[in-house]
PDB file of C-alpha atoms and ligand atoms in Angstrom:
ATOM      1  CA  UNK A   1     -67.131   8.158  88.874  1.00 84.00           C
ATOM      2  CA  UNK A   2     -68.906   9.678  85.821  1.00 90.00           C
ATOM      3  CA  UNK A   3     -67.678  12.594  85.994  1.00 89.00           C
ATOM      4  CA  UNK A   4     -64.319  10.988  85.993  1.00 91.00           C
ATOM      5  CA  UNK A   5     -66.033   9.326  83.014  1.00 90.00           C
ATOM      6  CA  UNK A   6     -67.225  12.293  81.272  1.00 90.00           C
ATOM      7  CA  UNK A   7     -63.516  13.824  81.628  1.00 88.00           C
ATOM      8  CA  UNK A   8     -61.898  10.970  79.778  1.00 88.00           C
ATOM      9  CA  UNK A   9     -59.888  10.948  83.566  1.00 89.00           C
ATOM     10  CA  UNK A  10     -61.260   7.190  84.367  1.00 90.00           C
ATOM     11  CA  UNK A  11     -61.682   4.506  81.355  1.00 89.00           C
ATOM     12  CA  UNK A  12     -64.361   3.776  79.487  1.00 92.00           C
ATOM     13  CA  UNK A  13     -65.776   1.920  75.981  1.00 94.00           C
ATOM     14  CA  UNK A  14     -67.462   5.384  74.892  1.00 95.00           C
ATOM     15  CA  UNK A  15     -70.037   5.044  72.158  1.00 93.00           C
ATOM     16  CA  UNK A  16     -71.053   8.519  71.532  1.00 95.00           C
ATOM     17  CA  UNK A  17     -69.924  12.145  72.890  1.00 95.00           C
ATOM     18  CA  UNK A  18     -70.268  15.548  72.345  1.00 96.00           C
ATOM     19  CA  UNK A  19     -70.247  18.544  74.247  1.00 95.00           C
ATOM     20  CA  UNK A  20     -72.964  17.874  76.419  1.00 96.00           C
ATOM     21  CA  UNK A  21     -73.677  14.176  76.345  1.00 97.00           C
ATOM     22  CA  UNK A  22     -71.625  10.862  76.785  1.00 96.00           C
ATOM     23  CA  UNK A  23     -72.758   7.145  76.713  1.00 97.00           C
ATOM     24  CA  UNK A  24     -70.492   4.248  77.443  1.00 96.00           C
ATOM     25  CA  UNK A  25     -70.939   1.080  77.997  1.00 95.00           C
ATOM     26  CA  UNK A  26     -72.329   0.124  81.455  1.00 93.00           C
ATOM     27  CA  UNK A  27     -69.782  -2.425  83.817  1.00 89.00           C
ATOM     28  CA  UNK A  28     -70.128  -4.707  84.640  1.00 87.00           C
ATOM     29  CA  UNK A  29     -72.971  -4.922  81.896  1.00 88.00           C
ATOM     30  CA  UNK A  30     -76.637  -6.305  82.920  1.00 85.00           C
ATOM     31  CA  UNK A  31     -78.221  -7.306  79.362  1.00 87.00           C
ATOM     32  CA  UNK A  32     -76.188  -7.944  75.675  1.00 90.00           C
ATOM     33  CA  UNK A  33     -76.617  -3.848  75.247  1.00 93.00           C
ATOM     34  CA  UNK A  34     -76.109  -1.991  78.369  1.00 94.00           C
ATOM     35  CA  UNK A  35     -75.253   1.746  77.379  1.00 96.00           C
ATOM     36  CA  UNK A  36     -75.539   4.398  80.406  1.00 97.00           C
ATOM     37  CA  UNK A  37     -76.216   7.910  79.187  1.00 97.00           C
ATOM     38  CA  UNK A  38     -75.075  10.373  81.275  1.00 97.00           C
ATOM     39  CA  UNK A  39     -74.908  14.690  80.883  1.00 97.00           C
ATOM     40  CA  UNK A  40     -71.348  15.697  81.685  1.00 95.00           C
ATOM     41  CA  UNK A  41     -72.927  18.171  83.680  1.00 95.00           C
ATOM     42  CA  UNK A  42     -72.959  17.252  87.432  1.00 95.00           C
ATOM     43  CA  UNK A  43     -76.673  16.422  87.516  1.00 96.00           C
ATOM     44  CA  UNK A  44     -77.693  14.070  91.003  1.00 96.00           C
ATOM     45  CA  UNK A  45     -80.541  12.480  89.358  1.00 97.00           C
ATOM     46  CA  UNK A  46     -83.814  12.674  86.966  1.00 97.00           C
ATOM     47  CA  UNK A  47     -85.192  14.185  89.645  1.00 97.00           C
ATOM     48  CA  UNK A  48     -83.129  17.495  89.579  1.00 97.00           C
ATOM     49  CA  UNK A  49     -82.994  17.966  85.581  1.00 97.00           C
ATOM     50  CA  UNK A  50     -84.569  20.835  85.005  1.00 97.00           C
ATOM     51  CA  UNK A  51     -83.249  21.828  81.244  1.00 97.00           C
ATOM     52  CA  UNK A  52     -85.887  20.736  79.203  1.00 97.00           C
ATOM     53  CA  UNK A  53     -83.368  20.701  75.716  1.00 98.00           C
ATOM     54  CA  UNK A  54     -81.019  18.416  77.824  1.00 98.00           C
ATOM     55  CA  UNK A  55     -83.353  15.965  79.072  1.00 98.00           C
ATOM     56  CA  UNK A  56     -84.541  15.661  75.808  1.00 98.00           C
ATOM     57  CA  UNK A  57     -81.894  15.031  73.969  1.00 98.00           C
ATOM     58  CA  UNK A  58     -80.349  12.914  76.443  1.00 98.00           C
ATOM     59  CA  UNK A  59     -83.198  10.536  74.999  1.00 98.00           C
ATOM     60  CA  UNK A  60     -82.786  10.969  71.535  1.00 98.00           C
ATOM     61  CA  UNK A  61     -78.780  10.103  72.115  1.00 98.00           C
ATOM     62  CA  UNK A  62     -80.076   6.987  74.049  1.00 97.00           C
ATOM     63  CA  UNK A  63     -82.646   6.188  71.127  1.00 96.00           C
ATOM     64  CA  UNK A  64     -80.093   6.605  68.700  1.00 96.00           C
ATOM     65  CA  UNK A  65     -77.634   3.812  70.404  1.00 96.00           C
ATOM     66  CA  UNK A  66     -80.514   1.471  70.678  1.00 95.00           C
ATOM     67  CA  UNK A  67     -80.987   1.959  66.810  1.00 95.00           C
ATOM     68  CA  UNK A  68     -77.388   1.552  66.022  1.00 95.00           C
ATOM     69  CA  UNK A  69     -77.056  -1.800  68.230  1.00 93.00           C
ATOM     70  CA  UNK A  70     -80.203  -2.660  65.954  1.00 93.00           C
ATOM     71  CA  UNK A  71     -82.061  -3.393  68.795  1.00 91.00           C
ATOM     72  CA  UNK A  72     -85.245  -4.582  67.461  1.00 87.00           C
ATOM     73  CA  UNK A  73     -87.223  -3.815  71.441  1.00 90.00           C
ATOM     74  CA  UNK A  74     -84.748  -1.802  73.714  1.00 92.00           C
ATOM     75  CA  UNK A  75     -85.509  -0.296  77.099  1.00 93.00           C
ATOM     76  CA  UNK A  76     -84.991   3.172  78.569  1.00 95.00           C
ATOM     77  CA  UNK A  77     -84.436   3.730  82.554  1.00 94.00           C
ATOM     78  CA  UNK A  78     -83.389   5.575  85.070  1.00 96.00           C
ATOM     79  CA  UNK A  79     -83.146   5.418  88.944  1.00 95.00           C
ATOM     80  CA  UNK A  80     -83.395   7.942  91.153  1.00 96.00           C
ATOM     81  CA  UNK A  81     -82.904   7.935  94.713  1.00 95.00           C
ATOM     82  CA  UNK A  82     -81.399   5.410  96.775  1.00 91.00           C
ATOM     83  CA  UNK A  83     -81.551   2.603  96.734  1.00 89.00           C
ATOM     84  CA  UNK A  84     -82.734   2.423  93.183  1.00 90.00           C
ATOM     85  CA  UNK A  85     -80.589   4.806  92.101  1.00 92.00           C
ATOM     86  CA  UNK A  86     -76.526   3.818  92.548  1.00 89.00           C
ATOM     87  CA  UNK A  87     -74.317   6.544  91.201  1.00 93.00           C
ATOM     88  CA  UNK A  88     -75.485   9.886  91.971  1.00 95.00           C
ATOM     89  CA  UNK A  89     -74.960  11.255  88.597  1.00 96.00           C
ATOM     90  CA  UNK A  90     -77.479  11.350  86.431  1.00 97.00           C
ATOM     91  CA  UNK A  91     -78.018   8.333  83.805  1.00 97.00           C
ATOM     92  CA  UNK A  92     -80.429   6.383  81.485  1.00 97.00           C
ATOM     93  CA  UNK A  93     -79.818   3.156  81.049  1.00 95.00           C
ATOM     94  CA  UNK A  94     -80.207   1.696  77.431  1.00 95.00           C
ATOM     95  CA  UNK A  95     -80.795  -1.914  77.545  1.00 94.00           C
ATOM     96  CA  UNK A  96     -81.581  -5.151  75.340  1.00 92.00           C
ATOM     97  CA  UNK A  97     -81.362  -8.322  75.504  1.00 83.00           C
ATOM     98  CA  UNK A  98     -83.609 -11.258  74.374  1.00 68.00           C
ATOM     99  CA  UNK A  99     -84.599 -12.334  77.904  1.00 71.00           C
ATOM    100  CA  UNK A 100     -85.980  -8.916  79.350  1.00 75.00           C
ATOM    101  CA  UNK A 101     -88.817  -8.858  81.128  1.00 73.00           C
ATOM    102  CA  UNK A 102     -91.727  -6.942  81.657  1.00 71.00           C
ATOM    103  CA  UNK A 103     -92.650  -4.698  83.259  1.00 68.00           C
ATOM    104  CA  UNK A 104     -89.388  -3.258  84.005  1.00 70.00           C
ATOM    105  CA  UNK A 105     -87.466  -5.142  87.556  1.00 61.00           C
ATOM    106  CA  UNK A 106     -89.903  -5.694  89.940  1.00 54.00           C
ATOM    107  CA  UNK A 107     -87.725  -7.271  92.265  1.00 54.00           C
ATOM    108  CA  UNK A 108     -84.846  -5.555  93.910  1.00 53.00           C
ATOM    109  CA  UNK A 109     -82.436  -7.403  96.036  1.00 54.00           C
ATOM    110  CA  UNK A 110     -79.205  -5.236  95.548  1.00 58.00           C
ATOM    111  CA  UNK A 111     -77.510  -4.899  98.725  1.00 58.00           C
ATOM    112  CA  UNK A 112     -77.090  -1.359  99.834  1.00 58.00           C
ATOM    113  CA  UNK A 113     -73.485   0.128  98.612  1.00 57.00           C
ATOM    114  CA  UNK A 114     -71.485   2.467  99.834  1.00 56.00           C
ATOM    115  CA  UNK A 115     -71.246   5.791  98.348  1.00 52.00           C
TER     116      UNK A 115
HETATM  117 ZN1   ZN B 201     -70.816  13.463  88.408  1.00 65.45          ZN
END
């Protein structure tokens, strides 16, 4: 699905892009600012980035919407593995939302999906 994404071949509310990185908006959205992050590079998960420039800039892209939204407290995640992880392309959430919170969802009760 993201890579459909990333290829402008599925749709999409796109907030930034360039030739490595997209965000768009997350649906159905969990919190008021829900932006996933994703490489266009076919990358499964956090757990198999291994380009150090990427992974950091990936962040900085995913700061940089948080600022924009003027998101006074934001938060940066990403899942990987199921069943945390959903879409086996790699993304970082950016969330915010006045009701967030912490530490980070304790309490998973997604049913599994299919893939
Ligand atoms: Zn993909």
């Amino acid at each position: 699905m993201f890579c459909r994404i990333v290829a402008h071949t599925a749709p999409a509310t796109i907030h930034y892009e360039d030739a490595d990185i997209v965000a768009f908006d997350a649906e159905p959205a969990a919190t008021a600012l829900h932006v996933l992050v994703v490489p266009r590079r076919h990358i499964r998960s956090v757990a198999e980035l291994a380009d150090t420039e990427l992974a950091g800039r990936l962040v900085l892209v995913a700061s940089r919407i948080a600022a924009e939204a003027r998101a006074k407290s934001f938060r940066l995640a990403t899942n990987s593995g199921a069943p945390l992880q959903d879409v086996f392309h790699l993304h970082w959430h950016v969330m915010a939302d006045g009701a967030m919170g912490h530490p980070a969802g304790i309490a998973f009760s997604r049913p599994p999906q299919e893939s």
